[in-house]
PDB file of C-alpha atoms and ligand atoms in Angstrom:
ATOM      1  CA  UNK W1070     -18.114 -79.118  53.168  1.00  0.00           C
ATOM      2  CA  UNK W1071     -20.825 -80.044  50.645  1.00  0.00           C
ATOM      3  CA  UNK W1072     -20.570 -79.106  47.137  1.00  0.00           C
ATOM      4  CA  UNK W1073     -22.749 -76.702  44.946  1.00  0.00           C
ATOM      5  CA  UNK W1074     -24.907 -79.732  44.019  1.00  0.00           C
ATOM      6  CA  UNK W1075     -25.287 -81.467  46.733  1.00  0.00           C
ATOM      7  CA  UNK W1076     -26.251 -77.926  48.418  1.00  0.00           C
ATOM      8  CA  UNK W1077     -28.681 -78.112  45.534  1.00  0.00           C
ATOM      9  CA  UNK W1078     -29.640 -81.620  45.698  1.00  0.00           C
ATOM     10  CA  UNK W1079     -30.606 -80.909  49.635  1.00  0.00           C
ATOM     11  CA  UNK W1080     -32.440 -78.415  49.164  1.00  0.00           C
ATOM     12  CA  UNK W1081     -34.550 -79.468  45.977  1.00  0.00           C
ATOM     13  CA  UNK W1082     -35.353 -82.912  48.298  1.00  0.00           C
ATOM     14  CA  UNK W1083     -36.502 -80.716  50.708  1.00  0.00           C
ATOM     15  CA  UNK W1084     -39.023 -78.553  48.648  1.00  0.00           C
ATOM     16  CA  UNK W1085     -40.404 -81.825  47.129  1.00  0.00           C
ATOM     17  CA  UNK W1086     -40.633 -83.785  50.635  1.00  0.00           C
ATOM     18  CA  UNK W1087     -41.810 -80.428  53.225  1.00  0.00           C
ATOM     19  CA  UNK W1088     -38.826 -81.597  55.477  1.00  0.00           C
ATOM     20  CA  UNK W1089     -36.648 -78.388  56.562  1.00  0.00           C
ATOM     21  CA  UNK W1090     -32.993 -78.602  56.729  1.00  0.00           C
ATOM     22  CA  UNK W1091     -30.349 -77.193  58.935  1.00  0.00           C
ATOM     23  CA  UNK W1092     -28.865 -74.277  58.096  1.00  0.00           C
ATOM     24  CA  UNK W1093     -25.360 -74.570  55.709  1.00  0.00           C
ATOM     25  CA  UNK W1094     -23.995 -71.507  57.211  1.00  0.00           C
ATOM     26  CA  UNK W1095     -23.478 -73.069  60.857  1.00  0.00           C
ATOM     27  CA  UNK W1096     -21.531 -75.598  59.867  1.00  0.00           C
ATOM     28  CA  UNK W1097     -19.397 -73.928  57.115  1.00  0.00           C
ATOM     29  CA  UNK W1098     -18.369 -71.161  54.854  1.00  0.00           C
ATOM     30  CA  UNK W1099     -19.363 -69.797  51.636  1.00  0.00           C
ATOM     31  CA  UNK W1100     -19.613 -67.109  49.746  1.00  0.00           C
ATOM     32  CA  UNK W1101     -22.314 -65.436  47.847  1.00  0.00           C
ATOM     33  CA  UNK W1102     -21.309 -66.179  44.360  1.00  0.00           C
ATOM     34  CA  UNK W1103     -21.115 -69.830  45.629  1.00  0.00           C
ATOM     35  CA  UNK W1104     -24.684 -69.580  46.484  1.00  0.00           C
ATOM     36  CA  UNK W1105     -25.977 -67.977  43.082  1.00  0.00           C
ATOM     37  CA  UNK W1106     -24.160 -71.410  41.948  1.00  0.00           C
ATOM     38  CA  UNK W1107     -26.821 -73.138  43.837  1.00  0.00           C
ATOM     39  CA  UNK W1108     -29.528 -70.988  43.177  1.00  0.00           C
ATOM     40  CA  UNK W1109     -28.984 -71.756  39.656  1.00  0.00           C
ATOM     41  CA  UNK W1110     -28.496 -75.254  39.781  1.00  0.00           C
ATOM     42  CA  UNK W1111     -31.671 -75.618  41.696  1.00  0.00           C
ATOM     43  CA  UNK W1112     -33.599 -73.087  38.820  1.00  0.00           C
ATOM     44  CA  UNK W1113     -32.151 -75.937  36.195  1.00  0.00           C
ATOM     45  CA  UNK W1114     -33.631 -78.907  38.250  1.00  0.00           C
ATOM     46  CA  UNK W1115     -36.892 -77.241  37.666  1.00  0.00           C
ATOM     47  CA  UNK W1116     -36.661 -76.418  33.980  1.00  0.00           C
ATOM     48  CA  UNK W1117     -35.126 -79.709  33.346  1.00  0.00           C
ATOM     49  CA  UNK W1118     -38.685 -80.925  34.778  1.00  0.00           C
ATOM     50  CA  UNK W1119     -40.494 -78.868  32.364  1.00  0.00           C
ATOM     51  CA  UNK W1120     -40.848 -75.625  34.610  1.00  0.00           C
ATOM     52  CA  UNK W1121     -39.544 -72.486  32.759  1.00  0.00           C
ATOM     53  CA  UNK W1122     -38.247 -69.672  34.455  1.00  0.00           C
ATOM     54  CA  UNK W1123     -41.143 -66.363  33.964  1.00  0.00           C
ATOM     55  CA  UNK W1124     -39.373 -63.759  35.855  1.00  0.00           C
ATOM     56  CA  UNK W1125     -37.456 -62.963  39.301  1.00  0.00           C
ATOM     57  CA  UNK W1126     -38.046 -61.419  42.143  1.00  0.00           C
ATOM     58  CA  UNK W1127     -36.055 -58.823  44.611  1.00  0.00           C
ATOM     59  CA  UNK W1128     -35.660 -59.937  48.447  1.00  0.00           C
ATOM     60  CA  UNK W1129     -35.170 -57.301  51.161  1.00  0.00           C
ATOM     61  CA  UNK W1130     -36.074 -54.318  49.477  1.00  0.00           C
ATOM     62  CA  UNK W1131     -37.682 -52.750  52.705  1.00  0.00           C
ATOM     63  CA  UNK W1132     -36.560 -52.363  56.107  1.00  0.00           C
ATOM     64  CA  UNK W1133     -39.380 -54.085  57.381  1.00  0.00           C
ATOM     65  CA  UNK W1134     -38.584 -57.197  55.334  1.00  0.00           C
ATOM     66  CA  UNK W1135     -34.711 -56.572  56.328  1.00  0.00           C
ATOM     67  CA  UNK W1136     -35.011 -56.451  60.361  1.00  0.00           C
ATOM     68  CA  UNK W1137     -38.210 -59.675  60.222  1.00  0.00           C
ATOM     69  CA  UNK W1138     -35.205 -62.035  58.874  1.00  0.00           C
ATOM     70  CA  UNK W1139     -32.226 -59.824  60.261  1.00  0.00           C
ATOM     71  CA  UNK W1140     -29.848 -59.182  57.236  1.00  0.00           C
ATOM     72  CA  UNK W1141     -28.513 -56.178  55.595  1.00  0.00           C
ATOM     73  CA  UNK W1142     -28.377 -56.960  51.722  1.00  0.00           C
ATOM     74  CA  UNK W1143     -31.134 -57.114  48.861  1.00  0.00           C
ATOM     75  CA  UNK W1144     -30.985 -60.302  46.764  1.00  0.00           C
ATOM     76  CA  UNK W1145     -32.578 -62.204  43.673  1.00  0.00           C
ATOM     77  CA  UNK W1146     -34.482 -64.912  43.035  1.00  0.00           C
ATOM     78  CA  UNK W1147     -35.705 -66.762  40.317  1.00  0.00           C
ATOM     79  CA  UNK W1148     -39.553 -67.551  39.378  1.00  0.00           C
ATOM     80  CA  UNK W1149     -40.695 -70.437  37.659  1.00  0.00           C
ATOM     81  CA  UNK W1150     -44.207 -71.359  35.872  1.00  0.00           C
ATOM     82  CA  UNK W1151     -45.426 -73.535  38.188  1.00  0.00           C
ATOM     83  CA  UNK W1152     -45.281 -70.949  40.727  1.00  0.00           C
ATOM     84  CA  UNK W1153     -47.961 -69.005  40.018  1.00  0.00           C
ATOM     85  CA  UNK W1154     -51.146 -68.833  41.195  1.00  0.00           C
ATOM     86  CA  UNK W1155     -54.366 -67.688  39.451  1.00  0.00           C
ATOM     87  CA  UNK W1156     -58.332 -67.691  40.009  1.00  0.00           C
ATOM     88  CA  UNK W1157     -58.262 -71.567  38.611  1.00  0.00           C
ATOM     89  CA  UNK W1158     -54.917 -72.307  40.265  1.00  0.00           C
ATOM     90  CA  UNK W1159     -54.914 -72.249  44.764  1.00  0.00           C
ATOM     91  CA  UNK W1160     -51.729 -73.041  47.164  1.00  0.00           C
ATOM     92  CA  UNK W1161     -51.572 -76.351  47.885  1.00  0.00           C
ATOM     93  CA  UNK W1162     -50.524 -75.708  51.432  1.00  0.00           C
ATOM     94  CA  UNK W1163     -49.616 -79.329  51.818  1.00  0.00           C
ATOM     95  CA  UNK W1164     -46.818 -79.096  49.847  1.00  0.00           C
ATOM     96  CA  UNK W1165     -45.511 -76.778  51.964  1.00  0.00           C
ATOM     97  CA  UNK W1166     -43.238 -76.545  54.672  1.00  0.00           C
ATOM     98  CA  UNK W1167     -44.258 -72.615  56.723  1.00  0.00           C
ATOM     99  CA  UNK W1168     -45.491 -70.593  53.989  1.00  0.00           C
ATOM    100  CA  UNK W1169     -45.769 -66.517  54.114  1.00  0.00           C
ATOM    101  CA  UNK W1170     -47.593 -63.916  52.106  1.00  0.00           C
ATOM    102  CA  UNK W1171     -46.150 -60.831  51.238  1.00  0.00           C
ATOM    103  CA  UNK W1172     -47.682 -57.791  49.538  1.00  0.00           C
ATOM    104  CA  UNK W1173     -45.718 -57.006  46.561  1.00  0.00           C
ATOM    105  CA  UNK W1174     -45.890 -54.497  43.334  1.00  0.00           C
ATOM    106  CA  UNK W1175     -44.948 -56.727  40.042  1.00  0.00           C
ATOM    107  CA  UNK W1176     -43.256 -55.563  36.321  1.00  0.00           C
ATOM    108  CA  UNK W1177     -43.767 -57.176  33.135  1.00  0.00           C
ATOM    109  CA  UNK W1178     -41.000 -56.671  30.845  1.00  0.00           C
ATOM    110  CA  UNK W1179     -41.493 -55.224  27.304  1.00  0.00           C
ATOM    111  CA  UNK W1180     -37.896 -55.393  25.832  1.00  0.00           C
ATOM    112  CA  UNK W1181     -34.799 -58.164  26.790  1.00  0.00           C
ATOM    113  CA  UNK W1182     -32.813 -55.866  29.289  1.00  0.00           C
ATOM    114  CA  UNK W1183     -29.197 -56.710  28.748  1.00  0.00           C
ATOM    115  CA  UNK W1184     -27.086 -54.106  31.029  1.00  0.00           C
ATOM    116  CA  UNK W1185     -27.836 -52.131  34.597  1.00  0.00           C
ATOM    117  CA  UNK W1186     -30.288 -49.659  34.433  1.00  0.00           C
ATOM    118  CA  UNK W1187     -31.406 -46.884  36.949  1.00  0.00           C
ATOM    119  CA  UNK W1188     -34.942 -46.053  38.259  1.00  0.00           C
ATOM    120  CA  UNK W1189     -35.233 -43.480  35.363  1.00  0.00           C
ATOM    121  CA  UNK W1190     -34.247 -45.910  32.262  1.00  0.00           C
ATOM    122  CA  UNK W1191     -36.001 -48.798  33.772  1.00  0.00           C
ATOM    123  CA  UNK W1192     -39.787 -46.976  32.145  1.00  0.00           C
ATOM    124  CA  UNK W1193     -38.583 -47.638  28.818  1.00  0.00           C
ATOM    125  CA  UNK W1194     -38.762 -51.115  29.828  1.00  0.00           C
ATOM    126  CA  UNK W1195     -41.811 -52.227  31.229  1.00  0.00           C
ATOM    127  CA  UNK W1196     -45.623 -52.756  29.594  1.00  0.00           C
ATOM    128  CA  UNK W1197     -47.206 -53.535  32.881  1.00  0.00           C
ATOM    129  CA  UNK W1198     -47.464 -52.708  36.271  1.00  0.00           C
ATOM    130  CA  UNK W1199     -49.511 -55.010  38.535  1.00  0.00           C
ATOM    131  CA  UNK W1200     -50.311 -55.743  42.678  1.00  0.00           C
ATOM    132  CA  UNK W1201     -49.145 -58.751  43.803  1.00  0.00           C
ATOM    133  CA  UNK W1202     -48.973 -61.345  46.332  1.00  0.00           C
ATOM    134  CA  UNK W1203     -45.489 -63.542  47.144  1.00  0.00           C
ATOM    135  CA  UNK W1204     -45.543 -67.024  49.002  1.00  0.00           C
ATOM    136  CA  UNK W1205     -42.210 -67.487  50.556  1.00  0.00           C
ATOM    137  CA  UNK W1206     -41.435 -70.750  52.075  1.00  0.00           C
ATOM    138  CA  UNK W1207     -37.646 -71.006  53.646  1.00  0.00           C
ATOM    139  CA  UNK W1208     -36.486 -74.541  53.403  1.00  0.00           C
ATOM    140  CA  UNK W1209     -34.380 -74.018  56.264  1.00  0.00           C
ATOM    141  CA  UNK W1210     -35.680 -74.687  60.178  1.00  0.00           C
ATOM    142  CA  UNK W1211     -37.914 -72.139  62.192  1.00  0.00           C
ATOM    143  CA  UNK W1212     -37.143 -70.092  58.668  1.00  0.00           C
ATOM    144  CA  UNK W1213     -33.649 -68.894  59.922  1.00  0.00           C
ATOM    145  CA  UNK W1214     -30.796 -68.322  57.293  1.00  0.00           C
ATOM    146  CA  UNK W1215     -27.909 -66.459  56.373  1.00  0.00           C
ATOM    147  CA  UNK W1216     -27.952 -64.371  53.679  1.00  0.00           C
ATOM    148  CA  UNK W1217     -26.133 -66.795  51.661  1.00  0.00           C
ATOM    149  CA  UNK W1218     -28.244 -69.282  52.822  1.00  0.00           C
ATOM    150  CA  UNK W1219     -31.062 -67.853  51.466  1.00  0.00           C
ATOM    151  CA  UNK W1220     -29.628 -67.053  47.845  1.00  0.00           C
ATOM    152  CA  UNK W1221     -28.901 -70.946  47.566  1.00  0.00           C
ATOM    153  CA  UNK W1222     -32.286 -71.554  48.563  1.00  0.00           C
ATOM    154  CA  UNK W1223     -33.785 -69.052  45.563  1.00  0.00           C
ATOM    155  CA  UNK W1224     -34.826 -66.730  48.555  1.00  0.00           C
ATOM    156  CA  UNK W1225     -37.561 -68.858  49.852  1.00  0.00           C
ATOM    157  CA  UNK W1226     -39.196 -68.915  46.502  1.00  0.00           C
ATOM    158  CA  UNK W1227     -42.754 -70.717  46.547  1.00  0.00           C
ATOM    159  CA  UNK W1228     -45.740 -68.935  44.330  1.00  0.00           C
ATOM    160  CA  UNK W1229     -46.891 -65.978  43.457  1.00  0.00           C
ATOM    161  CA  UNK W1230     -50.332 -64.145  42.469  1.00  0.00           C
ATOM    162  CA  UNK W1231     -50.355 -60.721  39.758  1.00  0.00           C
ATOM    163  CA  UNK W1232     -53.347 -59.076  39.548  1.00  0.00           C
ATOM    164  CA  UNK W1233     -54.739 -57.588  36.629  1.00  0.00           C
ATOM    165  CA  UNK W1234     -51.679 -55.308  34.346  1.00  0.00           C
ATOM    166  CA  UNK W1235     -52.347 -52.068  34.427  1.00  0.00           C
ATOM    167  CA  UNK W1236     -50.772 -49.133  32.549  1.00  0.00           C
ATOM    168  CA  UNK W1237     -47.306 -48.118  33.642  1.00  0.00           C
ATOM    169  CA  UNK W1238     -47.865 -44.658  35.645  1.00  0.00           C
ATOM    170  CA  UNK W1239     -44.676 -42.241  35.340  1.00  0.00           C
ATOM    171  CA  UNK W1240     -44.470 -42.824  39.177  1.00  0.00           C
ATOM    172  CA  UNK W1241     -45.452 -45.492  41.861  1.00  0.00           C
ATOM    173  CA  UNK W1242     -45.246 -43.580  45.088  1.00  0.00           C
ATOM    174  CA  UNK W1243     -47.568 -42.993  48.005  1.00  0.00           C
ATOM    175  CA  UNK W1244     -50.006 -45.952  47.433  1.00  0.00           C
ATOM    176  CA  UNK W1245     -51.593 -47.855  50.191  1.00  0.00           C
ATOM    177  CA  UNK W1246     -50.955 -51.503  49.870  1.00  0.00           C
ATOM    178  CA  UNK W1247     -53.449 -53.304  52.083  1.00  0.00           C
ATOM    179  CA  UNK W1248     -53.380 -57.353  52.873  1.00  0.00           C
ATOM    180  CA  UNK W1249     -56.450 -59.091  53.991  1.00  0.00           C
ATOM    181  CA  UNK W1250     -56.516 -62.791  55.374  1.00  0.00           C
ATOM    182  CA  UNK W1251     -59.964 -63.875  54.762  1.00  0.00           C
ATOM    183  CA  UNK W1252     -61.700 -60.618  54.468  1.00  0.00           C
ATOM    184  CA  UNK W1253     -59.654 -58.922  58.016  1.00  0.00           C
ATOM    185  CA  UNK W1254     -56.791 -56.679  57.190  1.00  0.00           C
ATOM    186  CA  UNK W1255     -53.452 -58.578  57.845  1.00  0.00           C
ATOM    187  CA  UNK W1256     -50.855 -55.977  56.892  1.00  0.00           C
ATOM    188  CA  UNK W1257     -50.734 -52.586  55.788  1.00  0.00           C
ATOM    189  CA  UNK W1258     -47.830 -50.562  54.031  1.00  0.00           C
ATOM    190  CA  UNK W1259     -47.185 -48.272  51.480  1.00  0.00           C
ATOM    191  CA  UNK W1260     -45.588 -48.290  48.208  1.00  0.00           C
ATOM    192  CA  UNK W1261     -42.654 -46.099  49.031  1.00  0.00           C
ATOM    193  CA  UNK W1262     -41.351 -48.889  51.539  1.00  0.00           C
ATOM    194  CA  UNK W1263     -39.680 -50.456  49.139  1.00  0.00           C
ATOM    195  CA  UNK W1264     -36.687 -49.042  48.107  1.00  0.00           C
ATOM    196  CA  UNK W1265     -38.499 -45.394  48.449  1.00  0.00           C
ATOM    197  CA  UNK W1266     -39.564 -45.994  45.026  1.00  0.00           C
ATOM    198  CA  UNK W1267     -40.492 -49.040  43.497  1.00  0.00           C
ATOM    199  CA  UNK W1268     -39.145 -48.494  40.157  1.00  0.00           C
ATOM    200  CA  UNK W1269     -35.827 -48.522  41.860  1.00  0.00           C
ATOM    201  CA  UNK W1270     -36.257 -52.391  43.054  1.00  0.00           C
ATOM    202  CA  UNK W1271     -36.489 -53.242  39.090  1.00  0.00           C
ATOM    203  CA  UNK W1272     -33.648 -50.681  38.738  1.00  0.00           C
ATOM    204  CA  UNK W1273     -31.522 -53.211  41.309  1.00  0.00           C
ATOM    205  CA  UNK W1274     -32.828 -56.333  39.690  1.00  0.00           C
ATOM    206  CA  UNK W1275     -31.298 -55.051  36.563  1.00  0.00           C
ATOM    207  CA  UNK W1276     -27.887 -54.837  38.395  1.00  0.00           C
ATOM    208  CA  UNK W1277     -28.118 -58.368  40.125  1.00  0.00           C
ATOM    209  CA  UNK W1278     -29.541 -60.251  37.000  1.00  0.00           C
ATOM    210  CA  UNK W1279     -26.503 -58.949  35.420  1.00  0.00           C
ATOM    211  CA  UNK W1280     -23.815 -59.438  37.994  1.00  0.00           C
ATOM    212  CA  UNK W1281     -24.809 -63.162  38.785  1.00  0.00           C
ATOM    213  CA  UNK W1282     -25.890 -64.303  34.991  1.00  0.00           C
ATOM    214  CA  UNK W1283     -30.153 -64.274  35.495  1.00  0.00           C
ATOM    215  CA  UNK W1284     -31.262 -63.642  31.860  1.00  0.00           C
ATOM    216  CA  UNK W1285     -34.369 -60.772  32.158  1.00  0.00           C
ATOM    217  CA  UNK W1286     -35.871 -61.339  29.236  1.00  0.00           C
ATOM    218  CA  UNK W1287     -39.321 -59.693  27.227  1.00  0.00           C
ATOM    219  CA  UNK W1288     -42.635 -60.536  28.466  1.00  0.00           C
ATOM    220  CA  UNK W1289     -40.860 -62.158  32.405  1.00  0.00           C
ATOM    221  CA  UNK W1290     -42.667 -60.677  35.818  1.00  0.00           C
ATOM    222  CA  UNK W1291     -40.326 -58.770  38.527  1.00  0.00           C
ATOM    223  CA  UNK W1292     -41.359 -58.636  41.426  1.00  0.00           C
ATOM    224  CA  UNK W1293     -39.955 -55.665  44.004  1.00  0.00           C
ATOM    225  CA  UNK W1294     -40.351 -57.470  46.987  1.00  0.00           C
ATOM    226  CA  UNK W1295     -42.190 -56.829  49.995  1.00  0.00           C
ATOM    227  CA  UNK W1296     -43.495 -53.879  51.462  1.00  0.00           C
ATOM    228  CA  UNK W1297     -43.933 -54.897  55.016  1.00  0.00           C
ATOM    229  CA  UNK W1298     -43.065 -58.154  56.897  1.00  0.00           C
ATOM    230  CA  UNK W1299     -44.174 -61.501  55.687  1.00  0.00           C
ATOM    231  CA  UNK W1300     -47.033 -63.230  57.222  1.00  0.00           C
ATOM    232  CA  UNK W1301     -47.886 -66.998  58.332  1.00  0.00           C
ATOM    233  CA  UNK W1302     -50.639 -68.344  56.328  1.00  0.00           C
ATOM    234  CA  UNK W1303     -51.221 -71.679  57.621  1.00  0.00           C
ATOM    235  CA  UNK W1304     -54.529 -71.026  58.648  1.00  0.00           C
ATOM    236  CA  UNK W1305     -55.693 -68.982  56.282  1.00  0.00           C
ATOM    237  CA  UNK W1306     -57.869 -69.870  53.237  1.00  0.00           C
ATOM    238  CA  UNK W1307     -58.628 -66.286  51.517  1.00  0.00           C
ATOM    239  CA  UNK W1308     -55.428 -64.152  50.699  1.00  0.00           C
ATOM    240  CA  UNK W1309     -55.878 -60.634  48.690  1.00  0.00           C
ATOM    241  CA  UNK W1310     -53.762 -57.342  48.412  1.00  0.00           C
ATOM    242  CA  UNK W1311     -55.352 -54.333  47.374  1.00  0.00           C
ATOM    243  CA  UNK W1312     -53.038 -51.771  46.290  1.00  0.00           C
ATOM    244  CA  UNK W1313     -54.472 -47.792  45.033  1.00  0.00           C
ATOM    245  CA  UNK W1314     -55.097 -47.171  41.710  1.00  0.00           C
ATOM    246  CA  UNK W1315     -53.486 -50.938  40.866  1.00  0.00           C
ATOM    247  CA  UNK W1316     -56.219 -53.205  41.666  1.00  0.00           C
ATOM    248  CA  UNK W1317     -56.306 -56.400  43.653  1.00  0.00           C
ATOM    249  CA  UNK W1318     -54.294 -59.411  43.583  1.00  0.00           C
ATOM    250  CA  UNK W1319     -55.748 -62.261  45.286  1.00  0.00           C
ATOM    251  CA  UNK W1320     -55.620 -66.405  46.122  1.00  0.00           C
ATOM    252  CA  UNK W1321     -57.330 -69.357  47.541  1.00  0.00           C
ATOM    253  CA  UNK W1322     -54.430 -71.737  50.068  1.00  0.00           C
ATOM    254  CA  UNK W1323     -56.108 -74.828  50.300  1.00  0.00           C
TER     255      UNK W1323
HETATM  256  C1  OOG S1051     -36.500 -64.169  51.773  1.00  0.00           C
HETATM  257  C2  OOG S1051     -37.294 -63.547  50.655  1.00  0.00           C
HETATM  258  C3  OOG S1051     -37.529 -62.067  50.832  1.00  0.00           C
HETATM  259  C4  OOG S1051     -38.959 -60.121  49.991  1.00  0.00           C
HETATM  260  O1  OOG S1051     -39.962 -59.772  49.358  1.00  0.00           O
HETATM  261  O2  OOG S1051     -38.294 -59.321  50.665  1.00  0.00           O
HETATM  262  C5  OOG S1051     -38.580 -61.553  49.929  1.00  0.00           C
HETATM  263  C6  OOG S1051     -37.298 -64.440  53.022  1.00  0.00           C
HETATM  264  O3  OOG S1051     -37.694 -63.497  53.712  1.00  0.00           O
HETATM  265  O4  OOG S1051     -37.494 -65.618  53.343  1.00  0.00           O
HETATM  266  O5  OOG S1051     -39.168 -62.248  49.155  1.00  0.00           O
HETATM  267 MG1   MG S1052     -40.951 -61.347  48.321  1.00  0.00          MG
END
């Protein structure tokens, strides 16, 4: 049985080196709080380095998302500033081990949310509402985990792209969501895949920031997680999402 920091210690090694690891899971039990334990040991590895956390993001928030890695349970993760991506700012595919993109929707927070919120309350709380683009990158073999698995390893957490913020609209239903890999559409999906309504991801995200003790604090990014299955993006140099009336978020993988 290893212990929350050595589950930590493993996997940080493993972001930094590109080596995947075996699974915990197969060899022995543990539960999900355990693995928030990891999660957040890992999250203070990276601050203590001088990364500081800008947000979180919801895992599994789709059924497409749900039956690609085969589990039954949305989760959290947590995003740190060396994560993301901008116009100046490519993947450095290098240092990583399989990485996927996923088309996303993003929040920006206007307020500290302290309690659990529903889909309704949550629009008193966000100033922005952006496309996106999520780089996941299990540190786990042939990217195969249990759920608890993929908690400890801050659900395959890598970078991440927002496009431009746009106004909040009172609803975020019905829009096309379009990926491209240089310039041929990779993935299409709509909005209401996730969750049915989007605003209800950052409605969950309120409820599993507060039952595992992830501060969501003014001015931090959420993302709702993906809207169709993730993609392999090895070979790909030119990675944009389009989604209606949001604009496009976009990123060079070198
Ligand atoms: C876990 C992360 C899932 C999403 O948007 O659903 C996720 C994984 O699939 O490796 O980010
Ligand atoms: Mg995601």
């Amino acid at each position: 049985m290893t212990s929350i920091s050595e589950k930590a210690a493993i996997l940080h090694r493993s972001a930094r080196t590109q080596q995947p690891i075996a699974q915990f899971s197969t060899t022995e039990e543990y539960d999900l709080e355990s693995a928030y334990q990891v999660q957040h040991e890992l999250i203070k590895q990276r601050v203590d380095e001088g990364h500081e956390v800008v947000g979180v993001k919801m895992g599994f928030t789709s059924h497409a998302k749900m039956e690609q890695m085969g589990v039954s349970d949305m989760i959290i993760g947590q995003l740190t500033a060396d994560m993301q991506l901008d116009a100046n700012t490519p993947l450095n595919k290098s240092e990583c081990c399989h990485p996927r993109a996923e088309p996303e929707i993003a929040f920006r927070l206007s307020k500290d949310i302290e309690g659990v919120l529903d889909a309704q309350e949550v629009l008193d709380y966000v100033d922005g509402v952006a496309s996106a683009i999520e780089v996941i990158d299990s540190r786990y073999e042939n990217f195969k985990f249990s759920l608890e698995d993929v908690v400890a390893d801050n659900c395959s957490s890598c970078a991440f792209v927002v496009g431009p913020w746009c106004e909040v609209p009172l609803g975020l239903n019905g829009l096309d969501m379009i990926m491209s890999f240089d310039g041929a559409v990779e993935a299409e999906g709509s909005s209401d895949a996730i969750l049915d309504n989007p605003f209800e991801a950052l409605a969950a995200a309120t409820r599993l920031a507060h039952q595992y003790g992830i501060d969501l604090k003014k001015g931090m990014i959420v993302l709702a997680g993906a809207s169709t299955a993730a993609s392999f993006i090895k070979q790909t140099t030119d990675v944009s999402l389009k989604v209606d009336g949001l604009g496009t978020a976009a990123f060079k993988a070198l």
